[in-house]
PDB file of C-alpha atoms in Angstrom:
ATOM      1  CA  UNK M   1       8.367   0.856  11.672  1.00 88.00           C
ATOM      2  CA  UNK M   2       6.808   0.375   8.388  1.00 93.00           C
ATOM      3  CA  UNK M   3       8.493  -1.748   6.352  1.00 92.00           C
ATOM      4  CA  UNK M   4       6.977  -0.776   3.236  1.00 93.00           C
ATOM      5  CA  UNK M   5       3.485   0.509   2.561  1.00 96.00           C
ATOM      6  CA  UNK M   6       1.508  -0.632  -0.675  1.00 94.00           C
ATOM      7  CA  UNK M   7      -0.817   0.848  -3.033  1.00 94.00           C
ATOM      8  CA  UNK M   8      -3.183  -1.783  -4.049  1.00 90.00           C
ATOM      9  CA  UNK M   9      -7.035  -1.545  -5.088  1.00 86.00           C
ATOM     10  CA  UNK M  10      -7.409  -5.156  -4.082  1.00 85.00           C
ATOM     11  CA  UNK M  11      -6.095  -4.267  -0.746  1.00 88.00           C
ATOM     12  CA  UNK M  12      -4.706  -7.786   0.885  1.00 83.00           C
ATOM     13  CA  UNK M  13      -5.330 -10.966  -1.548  1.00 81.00           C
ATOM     14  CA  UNK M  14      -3.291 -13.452  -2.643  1.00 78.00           C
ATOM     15  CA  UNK M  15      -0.170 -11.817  -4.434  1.00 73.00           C
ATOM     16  CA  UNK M  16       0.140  -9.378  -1.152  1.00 74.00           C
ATOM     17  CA  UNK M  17      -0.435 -12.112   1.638  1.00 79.00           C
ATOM     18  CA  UNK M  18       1.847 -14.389   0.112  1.00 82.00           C
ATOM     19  CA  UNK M  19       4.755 -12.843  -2.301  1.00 85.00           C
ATOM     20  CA  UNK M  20       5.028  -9.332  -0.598  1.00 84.00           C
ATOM     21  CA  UNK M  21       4.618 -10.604   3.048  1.00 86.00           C
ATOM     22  CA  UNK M  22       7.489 -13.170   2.648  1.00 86.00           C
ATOM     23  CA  UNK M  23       9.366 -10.534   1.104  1.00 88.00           C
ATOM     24  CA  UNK M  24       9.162  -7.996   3.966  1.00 89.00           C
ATOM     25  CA  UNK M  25       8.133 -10.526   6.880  1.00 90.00           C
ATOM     26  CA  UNK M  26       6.457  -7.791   9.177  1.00 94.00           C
ATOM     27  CA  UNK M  27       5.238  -8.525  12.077  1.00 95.00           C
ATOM     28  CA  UNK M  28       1.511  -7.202  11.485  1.00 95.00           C
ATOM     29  CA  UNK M  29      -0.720  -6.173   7.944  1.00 95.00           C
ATOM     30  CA  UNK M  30      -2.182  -2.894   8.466  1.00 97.00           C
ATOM     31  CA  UNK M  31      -5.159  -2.352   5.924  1.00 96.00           C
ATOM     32  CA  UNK M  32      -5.939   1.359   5.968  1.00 97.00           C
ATOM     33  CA  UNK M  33      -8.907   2.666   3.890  1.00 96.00           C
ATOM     34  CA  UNK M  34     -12.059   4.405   4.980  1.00 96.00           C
ATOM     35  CA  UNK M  35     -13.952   3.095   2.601  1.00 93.00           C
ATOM     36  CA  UNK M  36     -13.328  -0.822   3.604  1.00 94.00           C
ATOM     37  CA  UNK M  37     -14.248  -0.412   6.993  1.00 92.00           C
ATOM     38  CA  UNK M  38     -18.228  -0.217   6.585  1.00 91.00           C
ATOM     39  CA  UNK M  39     -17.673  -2.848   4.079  1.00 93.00           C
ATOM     40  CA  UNK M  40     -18.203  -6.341   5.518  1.00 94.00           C
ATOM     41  CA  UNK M  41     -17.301  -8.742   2.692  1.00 93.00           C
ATOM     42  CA  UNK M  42     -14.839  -7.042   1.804  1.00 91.00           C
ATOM     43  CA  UNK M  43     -13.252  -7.331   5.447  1.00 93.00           C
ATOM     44  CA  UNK M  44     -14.345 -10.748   5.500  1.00 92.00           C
ATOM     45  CA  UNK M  45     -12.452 -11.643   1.922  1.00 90.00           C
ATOM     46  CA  UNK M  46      -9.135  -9.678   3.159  1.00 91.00           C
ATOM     47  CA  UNK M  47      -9.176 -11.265   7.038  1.00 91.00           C
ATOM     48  CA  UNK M  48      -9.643 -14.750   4.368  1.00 89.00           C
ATOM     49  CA  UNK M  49      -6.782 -13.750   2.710  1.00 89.00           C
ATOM     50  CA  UNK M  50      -4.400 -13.018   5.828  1.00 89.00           C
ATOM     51  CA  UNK M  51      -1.663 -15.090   6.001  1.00 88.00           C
ATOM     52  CA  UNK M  52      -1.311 -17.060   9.095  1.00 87.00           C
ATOM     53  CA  UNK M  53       1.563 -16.379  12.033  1.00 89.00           C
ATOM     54  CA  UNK M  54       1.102 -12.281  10.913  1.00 91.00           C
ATOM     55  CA  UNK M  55      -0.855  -9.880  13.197  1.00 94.00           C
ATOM     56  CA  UNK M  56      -3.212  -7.579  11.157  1.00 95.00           C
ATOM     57  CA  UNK M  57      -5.425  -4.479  11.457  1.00 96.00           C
ATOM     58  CA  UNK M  58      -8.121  -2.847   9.261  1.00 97.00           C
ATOM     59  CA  UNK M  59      -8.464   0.406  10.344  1.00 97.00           C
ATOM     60  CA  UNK M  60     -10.132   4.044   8.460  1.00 97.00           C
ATOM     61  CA  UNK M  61      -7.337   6.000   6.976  1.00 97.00           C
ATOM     62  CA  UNK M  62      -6.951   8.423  10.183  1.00 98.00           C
ATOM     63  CA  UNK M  63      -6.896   5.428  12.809  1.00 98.00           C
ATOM     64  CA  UNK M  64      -3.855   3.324  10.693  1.00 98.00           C
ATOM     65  CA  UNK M  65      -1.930   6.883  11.176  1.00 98.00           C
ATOM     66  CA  UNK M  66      -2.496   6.837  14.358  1.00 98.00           C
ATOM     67  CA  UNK M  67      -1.769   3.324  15.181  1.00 97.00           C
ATOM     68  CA  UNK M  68       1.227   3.585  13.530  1.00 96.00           C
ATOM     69  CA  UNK M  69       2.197   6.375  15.255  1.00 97.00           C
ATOM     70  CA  UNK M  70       1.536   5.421  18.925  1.00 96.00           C
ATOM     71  CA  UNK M  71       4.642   4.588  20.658  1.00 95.00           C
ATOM     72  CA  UNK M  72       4.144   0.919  21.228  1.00 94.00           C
ATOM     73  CA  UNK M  73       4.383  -0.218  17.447  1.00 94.00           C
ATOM     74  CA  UNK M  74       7.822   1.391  17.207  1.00 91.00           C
ATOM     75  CA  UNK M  75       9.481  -1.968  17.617  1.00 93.00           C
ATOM     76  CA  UNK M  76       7.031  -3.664  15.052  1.00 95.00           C
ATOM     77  CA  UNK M  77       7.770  -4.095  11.637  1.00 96.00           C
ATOM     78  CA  UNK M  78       4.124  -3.068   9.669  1.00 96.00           C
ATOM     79  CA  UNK M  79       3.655  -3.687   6.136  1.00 95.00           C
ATOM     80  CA  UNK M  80       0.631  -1.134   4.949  1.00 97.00           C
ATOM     81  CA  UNK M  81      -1.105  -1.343   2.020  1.00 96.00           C
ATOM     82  CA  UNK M  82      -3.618   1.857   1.304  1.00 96.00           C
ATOM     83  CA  UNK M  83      -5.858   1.393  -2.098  1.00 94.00           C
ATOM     84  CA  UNK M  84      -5.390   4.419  -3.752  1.00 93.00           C
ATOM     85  CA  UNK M  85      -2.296   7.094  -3.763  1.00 94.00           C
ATOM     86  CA  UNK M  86      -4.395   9.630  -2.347  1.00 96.00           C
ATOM     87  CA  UNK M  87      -4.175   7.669   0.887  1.00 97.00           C
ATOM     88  CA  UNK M  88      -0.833   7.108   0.135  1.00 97.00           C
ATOM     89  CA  UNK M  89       0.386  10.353  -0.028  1.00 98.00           C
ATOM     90  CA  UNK M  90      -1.599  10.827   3.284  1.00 98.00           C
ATOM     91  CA  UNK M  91      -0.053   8.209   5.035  1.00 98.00           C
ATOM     92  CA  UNK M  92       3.524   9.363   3.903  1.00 98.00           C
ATOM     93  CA  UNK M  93       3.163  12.806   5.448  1.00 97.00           C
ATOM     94  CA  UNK M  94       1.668  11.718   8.333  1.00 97.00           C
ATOM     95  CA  UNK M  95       4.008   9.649   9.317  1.00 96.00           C
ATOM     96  CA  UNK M  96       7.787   9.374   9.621  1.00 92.00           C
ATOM     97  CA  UNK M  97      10.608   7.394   8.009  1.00 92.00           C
ATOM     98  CA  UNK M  98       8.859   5.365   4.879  1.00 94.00           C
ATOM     99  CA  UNK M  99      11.588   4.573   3.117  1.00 93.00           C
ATOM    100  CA  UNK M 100       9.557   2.364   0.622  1.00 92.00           C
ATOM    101  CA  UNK M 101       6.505   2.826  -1.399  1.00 94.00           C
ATOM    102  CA  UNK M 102       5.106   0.096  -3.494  1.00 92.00           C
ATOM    103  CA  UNK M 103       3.051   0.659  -6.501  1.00 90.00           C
ATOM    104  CA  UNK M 104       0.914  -2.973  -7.387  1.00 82.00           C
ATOM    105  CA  UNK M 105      -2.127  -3.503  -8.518  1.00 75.00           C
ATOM    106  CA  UNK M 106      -3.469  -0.087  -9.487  1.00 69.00           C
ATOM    107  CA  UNK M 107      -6.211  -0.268 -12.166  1.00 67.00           C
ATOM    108  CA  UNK M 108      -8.048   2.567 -12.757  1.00 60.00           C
ATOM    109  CA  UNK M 109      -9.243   2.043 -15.897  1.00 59.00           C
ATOM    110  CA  UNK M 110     -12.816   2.768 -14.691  1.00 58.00           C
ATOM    111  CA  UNK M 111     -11.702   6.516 -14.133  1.00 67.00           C
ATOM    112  CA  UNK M 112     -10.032   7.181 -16.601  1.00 72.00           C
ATOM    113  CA  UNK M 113      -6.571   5.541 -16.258  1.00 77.00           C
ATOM    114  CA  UNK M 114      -3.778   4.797 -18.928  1.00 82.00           C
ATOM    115  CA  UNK M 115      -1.551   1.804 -18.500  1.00 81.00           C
ATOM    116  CA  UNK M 116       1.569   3.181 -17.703  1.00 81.00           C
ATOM    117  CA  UNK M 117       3.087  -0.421 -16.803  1.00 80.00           C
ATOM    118  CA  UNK M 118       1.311  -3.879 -16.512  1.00 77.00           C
ATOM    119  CA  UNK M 119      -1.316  -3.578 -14.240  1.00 76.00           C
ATOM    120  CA  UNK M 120      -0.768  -0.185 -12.553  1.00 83.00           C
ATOM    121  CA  UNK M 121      -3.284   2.381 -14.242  1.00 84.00           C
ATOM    122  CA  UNK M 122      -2.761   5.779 -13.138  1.00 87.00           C
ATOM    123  CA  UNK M 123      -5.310   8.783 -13.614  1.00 89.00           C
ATOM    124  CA  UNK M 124      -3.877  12.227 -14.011  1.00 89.00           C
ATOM    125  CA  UNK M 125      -4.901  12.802  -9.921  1.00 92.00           C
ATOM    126  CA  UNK M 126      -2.305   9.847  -9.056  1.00 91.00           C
ATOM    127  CA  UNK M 127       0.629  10.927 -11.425  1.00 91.00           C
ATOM    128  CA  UNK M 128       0.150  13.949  -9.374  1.00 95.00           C
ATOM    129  CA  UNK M 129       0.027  12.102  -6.266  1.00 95.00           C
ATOM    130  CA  UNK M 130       3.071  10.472  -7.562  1.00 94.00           C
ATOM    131  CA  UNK M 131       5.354  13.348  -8.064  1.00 95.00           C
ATOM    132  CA  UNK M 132       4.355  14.604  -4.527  1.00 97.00           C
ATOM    133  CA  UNK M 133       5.792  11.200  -3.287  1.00 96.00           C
ATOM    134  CA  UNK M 134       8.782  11.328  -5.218  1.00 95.00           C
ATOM    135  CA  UNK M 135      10.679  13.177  -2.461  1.00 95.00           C
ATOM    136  CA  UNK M 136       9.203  11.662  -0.092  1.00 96.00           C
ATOM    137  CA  UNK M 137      10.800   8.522   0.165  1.00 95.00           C
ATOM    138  CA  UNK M 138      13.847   7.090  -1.043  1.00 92.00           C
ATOM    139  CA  UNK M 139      12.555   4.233  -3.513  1.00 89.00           C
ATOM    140  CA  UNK M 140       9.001   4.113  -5.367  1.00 91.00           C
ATOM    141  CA  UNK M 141       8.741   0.354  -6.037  1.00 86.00           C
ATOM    142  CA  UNK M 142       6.376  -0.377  -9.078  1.00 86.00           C
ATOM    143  CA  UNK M 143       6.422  -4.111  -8.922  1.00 82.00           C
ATOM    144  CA  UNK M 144       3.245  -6.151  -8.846  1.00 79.00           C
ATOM    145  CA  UNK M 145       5.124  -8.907  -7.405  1.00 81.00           C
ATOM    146  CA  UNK M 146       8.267  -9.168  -6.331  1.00 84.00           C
ATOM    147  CA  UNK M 147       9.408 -11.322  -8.806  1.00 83.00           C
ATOM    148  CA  UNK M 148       8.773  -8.611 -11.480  1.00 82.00           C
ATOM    149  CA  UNK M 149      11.463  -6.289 -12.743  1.00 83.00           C
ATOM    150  CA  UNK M 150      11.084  -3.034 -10.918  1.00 81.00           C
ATOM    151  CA  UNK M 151      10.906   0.191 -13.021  1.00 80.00           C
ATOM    152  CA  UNK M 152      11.646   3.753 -11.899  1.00 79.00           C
ATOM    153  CA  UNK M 153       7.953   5.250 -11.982  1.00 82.00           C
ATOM    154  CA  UNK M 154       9.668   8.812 -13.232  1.00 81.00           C
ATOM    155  CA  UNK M 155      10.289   7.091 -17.095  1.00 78.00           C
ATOM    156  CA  UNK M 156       6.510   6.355 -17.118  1.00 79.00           C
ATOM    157  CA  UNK M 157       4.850   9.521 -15.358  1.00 78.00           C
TER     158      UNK M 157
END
């Protein structure tokens, strides 16, 4: 069961393995990119970064689905985090019953994103991702940290 999968450029650092994973308390971290698993440092700086006690998992895009999928992580509670909403919206229709998407640390300011809260930068490619997700799940979260006031993404969009 996924207990709430994450959109995050930074993937799993400090604000995610600490605030977020005390929040949800999974049982595992599933990273799922295909673009960090070729990337050594940067799976060296997120497996730094994993909290301890928590199973985790970096896996390409197509082999987190999966994984998520099989039968024997039904009883698991997995919190996901995906860098982009491209991958987001992938994972959502891939798999069932994500009831929670969080939108953190999005800054895509190097493509051409506006601020459309403190520190989530959207490009007009994840607005559209966005309103694809919208009836997808039941809450899109746009905290940074759980601390933060949470926003309904549809005023800023």
């Amino acid at each position: 069961m996924v207990t709430m999968l994450r959109v995050d450029d930074r993937l799993l650092h400090g604000q995610v393995a600490f605030s977020w994973i005390n929040q949800t308390n999974p049982d595992a971290i599933l990273i799922a990119n295909d673009g960090v698993i070729n990337d050594e440092i940067t799976k060296l700086a997120i497996k730094m970064a994993k909290p301890a006690g928590v199973k985790m998992a970096i896996k390409s895009l197509k082999d987190g689905i999966d994984l998520i999928n099989n039968p024997k992580t039904n009883n698991m509670k997995i919190f996901v985090v995906v860098k982009n909403t491209d991958d987001a919206l992938k994972v959502v229709q891939e798999i069932e019953g994500i009831k929670m998407l969080n939108i953190g640390g999005a800054s895509n300011k190097k493509e051409g994103g506006k601020m459309i809260l403190k520190g989530i930068y959207m490009t007009a490619k994840d607005i559209e991702n966005i309103r694809k997700l919208i009836p997808l799940v039941e809450t899109i979260d746009t905290r940074v940290v759980p601390s933060d006031s949470c926003k309904n993404i549809e005023e800023f969009i």
